[in-house]
XYZ file of N, CA, C and O in Angstrom:
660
model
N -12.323 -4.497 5.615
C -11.227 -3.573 5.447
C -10.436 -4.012 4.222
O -10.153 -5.200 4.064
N -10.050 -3.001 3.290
C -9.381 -3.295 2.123
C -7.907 -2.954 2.084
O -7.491 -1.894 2.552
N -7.161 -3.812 1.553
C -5.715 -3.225 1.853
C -5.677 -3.110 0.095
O -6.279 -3.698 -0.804
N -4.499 -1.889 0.146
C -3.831 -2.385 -0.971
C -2.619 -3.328 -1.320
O -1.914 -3.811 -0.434
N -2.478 -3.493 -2.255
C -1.205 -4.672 -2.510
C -0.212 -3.529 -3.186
O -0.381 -2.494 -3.830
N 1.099 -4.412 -2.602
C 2.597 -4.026 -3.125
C 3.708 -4.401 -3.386
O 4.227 -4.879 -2.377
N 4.372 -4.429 -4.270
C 5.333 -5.259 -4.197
C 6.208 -5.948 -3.085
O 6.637 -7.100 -3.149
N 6.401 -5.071 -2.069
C 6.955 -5.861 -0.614
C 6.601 -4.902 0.390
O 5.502 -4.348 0.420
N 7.616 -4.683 1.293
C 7.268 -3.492 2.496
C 8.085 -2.642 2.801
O 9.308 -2.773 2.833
N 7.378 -1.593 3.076
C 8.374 -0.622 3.293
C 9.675 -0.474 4.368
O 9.495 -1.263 5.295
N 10.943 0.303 4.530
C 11.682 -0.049 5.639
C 10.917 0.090 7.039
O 10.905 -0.853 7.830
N 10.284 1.297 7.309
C 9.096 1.133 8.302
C 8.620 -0.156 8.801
O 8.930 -0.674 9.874
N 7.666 -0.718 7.719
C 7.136 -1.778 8.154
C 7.637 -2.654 8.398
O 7.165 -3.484 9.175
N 9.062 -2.803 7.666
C 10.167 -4.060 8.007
C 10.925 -3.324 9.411
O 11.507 -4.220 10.023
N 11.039 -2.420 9.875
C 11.530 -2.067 11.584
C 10.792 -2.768 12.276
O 11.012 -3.795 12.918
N 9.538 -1.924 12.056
C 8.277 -2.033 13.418
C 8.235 -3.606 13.243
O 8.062 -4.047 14.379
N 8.325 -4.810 12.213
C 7.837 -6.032 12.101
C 9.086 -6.403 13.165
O 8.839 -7.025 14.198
N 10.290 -6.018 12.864
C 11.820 -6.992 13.658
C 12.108 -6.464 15.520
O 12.500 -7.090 16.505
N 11.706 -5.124 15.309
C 11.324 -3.993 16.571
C 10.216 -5.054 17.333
O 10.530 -5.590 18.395
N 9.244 -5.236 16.859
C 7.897 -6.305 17.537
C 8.516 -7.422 17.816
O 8.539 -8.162 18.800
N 9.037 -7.420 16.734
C 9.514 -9.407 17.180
C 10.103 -9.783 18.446
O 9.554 -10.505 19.279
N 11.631 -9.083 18.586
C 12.527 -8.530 19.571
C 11.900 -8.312 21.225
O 12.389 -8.442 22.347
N 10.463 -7.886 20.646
C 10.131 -6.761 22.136
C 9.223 -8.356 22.460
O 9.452 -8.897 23.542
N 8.301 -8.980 21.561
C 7.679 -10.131 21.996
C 9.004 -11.058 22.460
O 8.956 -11.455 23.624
N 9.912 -11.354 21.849
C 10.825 -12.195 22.514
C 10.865 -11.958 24.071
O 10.377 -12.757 24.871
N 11.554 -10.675 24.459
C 11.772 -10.595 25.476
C 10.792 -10.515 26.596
O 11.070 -10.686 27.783
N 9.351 -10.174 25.989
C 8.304 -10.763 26.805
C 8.155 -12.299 27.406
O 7.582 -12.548 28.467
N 8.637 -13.072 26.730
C 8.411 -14.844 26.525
C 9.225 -14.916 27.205
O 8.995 -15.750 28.082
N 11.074 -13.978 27.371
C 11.558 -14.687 28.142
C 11.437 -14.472 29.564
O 11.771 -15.324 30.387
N 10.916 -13.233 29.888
C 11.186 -12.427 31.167
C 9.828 -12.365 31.503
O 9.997 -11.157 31.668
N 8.722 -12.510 31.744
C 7.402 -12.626 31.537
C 7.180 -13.054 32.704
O 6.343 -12.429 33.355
N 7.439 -13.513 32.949
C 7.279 -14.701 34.574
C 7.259 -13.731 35.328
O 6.120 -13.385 35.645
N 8.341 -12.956 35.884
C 8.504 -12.032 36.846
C 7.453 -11.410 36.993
O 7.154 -11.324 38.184
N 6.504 -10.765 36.081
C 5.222 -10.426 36.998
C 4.443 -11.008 37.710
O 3.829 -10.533 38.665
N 4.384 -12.695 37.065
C 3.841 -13.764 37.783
C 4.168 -13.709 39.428
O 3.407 -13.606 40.389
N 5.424 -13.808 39.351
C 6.272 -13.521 40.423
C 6.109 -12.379 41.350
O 6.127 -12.556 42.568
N 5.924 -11.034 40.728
C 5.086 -10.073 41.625
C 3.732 -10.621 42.161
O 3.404 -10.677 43.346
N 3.197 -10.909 41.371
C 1.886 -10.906 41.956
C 1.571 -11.662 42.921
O 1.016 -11.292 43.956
N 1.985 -13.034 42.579
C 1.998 -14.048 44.145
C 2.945 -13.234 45.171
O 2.585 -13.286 46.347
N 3.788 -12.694 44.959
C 4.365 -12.531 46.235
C 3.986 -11.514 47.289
O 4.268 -11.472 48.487
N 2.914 -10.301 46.146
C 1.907 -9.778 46.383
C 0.615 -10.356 47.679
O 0.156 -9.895 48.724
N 0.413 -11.691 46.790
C -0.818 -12.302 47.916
C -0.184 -13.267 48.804
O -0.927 -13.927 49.532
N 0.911 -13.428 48.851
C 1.767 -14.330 49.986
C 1.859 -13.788 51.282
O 1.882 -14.318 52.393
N 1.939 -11.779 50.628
C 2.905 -10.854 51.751
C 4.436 -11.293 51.675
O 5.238 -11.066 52.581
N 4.645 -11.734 50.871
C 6.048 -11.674 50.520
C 6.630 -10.765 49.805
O 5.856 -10.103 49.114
N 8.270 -10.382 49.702
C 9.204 -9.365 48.870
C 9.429 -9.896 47.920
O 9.666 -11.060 48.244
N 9.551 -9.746 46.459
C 9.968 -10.024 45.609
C 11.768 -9.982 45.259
O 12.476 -9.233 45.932
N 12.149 -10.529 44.571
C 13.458 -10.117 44.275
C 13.337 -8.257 43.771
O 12.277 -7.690 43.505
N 14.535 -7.700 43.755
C 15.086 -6.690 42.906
C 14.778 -6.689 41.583
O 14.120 -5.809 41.030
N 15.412 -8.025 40.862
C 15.520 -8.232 39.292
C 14.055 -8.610 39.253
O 13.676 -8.150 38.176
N 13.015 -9.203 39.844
C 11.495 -9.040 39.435
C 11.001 -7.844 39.321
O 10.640 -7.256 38.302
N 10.998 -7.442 40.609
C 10.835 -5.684 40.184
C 10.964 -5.323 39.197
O 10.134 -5.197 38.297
N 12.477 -5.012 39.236
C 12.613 -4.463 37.438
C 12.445 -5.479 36.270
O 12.666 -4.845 35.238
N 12.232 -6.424 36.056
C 11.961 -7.315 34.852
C 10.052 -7.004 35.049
O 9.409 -7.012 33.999
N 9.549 -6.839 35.916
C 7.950 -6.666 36.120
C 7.215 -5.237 35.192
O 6.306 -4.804 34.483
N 8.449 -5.012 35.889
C 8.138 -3.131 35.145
C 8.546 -3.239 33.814
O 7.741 -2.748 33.023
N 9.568 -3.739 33.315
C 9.863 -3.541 32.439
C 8.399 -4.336 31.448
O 7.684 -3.957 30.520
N 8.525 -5.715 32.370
C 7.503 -6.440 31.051
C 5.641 -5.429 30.902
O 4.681 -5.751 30.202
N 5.796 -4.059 31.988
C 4.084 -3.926 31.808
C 4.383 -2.509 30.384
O 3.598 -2.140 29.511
N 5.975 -1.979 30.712
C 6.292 -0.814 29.778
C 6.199 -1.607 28.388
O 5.478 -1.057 27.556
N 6.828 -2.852 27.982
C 7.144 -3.483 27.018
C 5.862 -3.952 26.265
O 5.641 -4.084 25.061
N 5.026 -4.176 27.456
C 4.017 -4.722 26.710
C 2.664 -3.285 26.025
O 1.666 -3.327 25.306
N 3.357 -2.281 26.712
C 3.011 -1.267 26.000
C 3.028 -1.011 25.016
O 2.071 -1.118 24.249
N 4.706 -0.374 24.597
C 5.078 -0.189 23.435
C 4.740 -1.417 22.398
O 4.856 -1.027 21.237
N 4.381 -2.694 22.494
C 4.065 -3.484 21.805
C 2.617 -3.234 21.280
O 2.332 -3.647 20.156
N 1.768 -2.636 21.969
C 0.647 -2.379 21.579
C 0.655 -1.063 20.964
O 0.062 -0.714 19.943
N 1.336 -0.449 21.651
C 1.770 1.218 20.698
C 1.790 1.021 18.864
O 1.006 1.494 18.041
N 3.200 0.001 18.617
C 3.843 -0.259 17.532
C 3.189 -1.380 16.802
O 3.788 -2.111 16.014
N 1.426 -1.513 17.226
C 1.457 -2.988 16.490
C -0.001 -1.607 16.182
O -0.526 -1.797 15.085
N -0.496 -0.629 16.810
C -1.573 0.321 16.063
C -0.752 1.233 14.784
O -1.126 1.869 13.798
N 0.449 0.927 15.361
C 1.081 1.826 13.467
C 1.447 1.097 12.857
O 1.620 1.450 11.691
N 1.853 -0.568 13.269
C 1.644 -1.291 11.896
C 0.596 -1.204 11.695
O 0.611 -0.570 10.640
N -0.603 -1.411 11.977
C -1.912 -1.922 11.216
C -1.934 -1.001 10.367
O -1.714 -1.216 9.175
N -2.317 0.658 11.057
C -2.181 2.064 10.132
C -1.133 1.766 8.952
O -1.482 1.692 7.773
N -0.393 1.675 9.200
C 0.885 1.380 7.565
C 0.324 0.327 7.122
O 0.112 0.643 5.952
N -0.088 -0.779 7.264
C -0.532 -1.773 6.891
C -1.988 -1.582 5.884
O -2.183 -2.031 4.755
N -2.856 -0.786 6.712
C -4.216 -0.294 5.473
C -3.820 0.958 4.394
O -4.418 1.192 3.344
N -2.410 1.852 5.045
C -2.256 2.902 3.845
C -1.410 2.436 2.928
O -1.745 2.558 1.750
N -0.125 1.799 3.257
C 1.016 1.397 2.831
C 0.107 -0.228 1.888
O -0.157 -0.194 0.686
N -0.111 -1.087 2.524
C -0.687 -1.817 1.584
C 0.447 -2.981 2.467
O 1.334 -2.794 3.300
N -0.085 -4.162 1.828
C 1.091 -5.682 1.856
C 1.303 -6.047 0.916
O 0.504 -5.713 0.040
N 2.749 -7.144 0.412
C 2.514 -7.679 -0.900
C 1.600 -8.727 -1.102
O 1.156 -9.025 0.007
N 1.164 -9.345 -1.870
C 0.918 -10.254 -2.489
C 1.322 -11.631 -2.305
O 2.286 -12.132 -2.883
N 0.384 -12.379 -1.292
C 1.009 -13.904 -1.179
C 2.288 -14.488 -2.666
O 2.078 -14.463 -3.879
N 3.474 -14.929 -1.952
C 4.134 -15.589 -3.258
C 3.617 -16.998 -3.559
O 4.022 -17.610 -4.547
N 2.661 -17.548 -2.647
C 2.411 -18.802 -2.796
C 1.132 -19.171 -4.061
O 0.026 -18.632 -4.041
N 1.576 -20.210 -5.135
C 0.537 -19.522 -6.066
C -0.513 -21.257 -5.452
O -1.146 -21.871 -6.311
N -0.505 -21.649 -4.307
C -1.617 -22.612 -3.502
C -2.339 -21.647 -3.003
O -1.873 -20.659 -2.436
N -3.741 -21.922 -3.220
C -4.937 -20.829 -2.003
C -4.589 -21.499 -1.051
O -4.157 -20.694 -0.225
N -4.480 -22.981 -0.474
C -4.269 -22.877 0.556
C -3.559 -22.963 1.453
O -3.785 -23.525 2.525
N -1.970 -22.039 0.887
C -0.970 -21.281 1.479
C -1.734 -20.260 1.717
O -2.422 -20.153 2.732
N -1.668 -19.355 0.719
C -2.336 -18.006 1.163
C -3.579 -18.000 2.345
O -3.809 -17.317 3.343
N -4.048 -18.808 1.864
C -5.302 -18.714 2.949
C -4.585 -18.373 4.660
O -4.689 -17.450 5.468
N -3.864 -19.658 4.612
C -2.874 -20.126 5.645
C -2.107 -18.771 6.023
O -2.453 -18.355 7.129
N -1.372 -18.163 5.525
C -0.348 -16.819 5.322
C -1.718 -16.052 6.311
O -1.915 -16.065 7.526
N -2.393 -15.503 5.323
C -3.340 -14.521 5.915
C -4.123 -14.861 7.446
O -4.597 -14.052 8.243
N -4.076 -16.092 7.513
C -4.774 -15.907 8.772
C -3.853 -16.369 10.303
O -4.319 -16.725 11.385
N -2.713 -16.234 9.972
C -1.614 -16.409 10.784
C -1.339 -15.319 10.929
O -1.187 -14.934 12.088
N -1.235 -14.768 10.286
C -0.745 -13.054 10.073
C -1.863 -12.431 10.908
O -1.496 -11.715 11.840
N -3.719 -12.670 10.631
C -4.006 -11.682 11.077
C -4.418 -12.220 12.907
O -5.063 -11.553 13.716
N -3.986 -13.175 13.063
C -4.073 -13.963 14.612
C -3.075 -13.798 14.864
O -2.924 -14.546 15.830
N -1.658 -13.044 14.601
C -0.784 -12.704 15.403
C -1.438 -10.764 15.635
O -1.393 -10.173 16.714
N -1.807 -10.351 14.735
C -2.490 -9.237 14.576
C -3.474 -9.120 16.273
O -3.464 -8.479 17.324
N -4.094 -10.033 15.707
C -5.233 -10.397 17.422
C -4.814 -10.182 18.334
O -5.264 -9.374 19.147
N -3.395 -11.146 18.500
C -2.875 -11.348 19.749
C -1.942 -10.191 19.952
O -1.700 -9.962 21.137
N -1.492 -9.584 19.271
C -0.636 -8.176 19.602
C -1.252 -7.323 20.338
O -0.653 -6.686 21.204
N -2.315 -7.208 20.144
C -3.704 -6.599 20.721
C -4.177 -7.107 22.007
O -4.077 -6.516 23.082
N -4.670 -8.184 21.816
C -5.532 -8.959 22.782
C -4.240 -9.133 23.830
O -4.355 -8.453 24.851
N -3.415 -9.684 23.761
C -2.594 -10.097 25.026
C -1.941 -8.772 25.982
O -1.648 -8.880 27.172
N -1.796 -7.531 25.166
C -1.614 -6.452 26.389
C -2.578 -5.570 26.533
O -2.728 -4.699 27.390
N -3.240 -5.875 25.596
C -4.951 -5.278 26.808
C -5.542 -6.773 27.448
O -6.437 -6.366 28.189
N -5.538 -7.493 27.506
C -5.634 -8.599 28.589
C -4.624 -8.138 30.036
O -5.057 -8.146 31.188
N -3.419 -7.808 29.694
C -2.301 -7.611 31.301
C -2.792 -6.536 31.391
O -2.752 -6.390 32.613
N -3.143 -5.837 31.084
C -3.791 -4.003 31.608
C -4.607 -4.316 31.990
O -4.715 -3.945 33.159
N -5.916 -5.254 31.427
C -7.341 -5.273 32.196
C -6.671 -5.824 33.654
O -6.721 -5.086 34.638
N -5.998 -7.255 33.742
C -5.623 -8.261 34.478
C -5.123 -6.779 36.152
O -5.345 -6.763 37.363
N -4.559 -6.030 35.365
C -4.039 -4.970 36.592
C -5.310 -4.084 36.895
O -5.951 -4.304 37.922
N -5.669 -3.132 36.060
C -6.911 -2.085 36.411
C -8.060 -3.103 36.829
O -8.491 -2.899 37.964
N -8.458 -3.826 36.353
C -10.018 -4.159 36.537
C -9.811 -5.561 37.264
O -9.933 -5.626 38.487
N -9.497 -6.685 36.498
C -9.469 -8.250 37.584
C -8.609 -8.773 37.698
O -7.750 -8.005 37.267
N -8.128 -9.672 38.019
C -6.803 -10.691 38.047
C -7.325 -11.496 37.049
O -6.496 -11.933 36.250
N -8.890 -11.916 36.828
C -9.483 -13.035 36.298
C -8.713 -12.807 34.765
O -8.470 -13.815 34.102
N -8.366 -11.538 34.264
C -7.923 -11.365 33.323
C -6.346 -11.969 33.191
O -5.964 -12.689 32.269
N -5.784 -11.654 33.967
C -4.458 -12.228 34.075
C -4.561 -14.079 33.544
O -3.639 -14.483 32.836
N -5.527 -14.928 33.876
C -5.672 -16.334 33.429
C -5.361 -16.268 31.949
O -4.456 -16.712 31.243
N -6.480 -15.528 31.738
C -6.303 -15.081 30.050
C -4.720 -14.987 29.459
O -3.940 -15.543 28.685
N -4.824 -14.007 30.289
C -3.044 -13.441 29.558
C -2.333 -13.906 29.664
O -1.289 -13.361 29.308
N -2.259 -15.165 30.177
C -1.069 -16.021 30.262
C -1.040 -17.141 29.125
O -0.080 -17.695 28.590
N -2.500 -17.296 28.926
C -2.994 -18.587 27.589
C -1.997 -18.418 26.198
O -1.761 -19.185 25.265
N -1.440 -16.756 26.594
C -1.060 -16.389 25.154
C 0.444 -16.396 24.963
O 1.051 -15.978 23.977
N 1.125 -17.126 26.445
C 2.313 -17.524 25.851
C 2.148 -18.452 25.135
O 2.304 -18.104 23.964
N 1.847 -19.738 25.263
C 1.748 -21.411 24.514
C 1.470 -21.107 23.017
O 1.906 -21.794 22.094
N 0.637 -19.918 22.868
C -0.198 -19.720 21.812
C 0.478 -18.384 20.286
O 0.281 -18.180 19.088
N 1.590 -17.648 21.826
C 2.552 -17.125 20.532
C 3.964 -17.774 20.426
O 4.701 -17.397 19.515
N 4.284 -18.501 21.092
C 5.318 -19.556 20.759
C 5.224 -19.979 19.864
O 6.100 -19.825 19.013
N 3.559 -21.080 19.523
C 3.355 -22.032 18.453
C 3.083 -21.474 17.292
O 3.039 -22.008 16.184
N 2.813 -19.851 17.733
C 1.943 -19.129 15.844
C 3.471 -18.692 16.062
O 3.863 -19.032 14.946
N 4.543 -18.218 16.648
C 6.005 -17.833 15.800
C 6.787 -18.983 15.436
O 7.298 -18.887 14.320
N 7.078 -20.294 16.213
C 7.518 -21.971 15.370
C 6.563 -22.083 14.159
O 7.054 -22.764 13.259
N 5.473 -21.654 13.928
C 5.338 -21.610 12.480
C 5.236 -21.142 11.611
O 4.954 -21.599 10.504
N 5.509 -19.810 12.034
C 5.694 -18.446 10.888
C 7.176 -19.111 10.980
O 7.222 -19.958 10.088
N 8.164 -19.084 11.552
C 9.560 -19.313 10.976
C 9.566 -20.113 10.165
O 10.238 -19.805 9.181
N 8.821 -21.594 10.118
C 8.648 -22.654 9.747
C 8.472 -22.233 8.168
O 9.237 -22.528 7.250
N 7.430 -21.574 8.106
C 6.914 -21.206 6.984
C 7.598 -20.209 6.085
O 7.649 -20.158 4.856
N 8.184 -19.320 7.149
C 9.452 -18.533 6.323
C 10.803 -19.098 5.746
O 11.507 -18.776 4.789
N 10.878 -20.033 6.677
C 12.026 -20.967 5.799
C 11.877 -21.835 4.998
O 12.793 -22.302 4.321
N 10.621 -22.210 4.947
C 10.039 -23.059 3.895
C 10.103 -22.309 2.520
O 10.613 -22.874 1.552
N 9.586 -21.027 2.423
C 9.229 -20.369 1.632
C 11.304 -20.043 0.643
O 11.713 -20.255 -0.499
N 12.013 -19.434 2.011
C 13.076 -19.656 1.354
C 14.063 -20.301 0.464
O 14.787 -20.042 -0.497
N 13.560 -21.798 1.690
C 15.197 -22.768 0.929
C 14.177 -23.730 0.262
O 14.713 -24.517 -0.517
N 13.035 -23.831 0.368
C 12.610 -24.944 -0.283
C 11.574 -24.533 -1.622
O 11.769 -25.179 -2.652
N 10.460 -23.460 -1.638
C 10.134 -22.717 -2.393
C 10.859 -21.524 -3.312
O 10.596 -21.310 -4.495
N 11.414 -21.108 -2.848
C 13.060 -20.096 -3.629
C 12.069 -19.033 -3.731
O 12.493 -18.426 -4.714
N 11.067 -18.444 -3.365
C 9.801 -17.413 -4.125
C 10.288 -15.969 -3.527
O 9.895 -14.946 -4.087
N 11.003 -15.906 -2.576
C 11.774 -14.480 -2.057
C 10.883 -13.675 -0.949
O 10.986 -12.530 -0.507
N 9.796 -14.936 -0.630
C 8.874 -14.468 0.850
C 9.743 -13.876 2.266
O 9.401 -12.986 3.045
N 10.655 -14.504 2.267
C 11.524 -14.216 3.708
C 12.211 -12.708 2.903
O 11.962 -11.650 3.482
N 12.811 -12.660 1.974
C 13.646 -11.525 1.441
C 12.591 -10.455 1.582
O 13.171 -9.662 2.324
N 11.300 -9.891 1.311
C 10.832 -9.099 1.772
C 10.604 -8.714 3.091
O 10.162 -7.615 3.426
N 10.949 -9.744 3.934
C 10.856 -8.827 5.129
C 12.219 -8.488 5.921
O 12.438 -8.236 7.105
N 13.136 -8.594 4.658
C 14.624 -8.347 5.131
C 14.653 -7.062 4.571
O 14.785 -6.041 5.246
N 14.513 -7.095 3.179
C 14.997 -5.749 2.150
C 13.636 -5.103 1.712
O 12.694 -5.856 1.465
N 13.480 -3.691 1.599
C 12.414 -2.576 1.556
C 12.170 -2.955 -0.081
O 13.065 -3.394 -0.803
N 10.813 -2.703 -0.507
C 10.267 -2.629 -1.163
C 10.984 -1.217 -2.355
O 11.300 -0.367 -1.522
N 11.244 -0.798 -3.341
C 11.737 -0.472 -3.858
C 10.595 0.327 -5.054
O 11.045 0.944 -6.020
């Protein structure tokens, strides 16, 4: 797949990127509560109220996360990305494949909780692997975004603040 390149991103792509972020946060924090349904499910036990609704909320959330991560990609192959600022290949290298393994996992982790409900639980094991695993790929995209800021000065973090022009 070929993208084009651009000077930065559009306001679009800078929503849907801070819109995603936001909606994964609140997955990481509230996430459990389905855990929480489900055993209490095979206990024969009641769940709390606030599981309930934190349960529901996390299977709607993890929707729209998969909704908004098929129109980034779409903006992403029409709209184009910029151009690594890092002039190391192996930053860029690094950049690109962080980027496209959060790409994966936007994907993979809520069609993992959908299979985990329609088809097995066995899926649910899965879907849980991918908290540890988007914790550590977002501690180092920040890592790397602030690197890029205060210590590189190259204006990597400023594109995904201010629209491409």
């Amino acid at each position: 797949m070929s993208e084009q390149k651009t000077n930065g991103y559009s306001s679009l792509q800078i929503a849907l990127h801070w819109t995603v972020a936001a909606l994964i946060f609140f997955q990481l924090l509230f996430g459990e509560s389905m855990t929480t349904i489900v055993d209490a499910g095979e206990e024969g036990t009641t769940a709390s109220p606030s599981d309930l609704t934190l349960s529901v909320a996390h299977y709607w959330v993890g929707i729209a996360i998969l909704c908004l991560v098929a129109i980034r990609l779409i903006l992403r192959i029409v709209q184009g990305a910029p151009e690594s600022a890092s002039d190391t290949t192996w930053m860029t290298y690094a950049a690109k494949a962080s980027h496209w393994l959060f790409y994966i996992l936007l994907v993979a982790v809520p069609a993992t909780g959908l299979l985990a409900i329609y088809v097995s639980d066995e899926f649910g094991d899965l879907h849980k692997l991918a908290k540890p695993a988007f914790i550590a790929l977002i501690a180092l995209h920040a890592v790397a975004a602030l690197f890029h800021q205060f210590v590189l000065k190259d204006g990597t973090l400023k594109r995904m603040l201010l629209p491409a022009k």
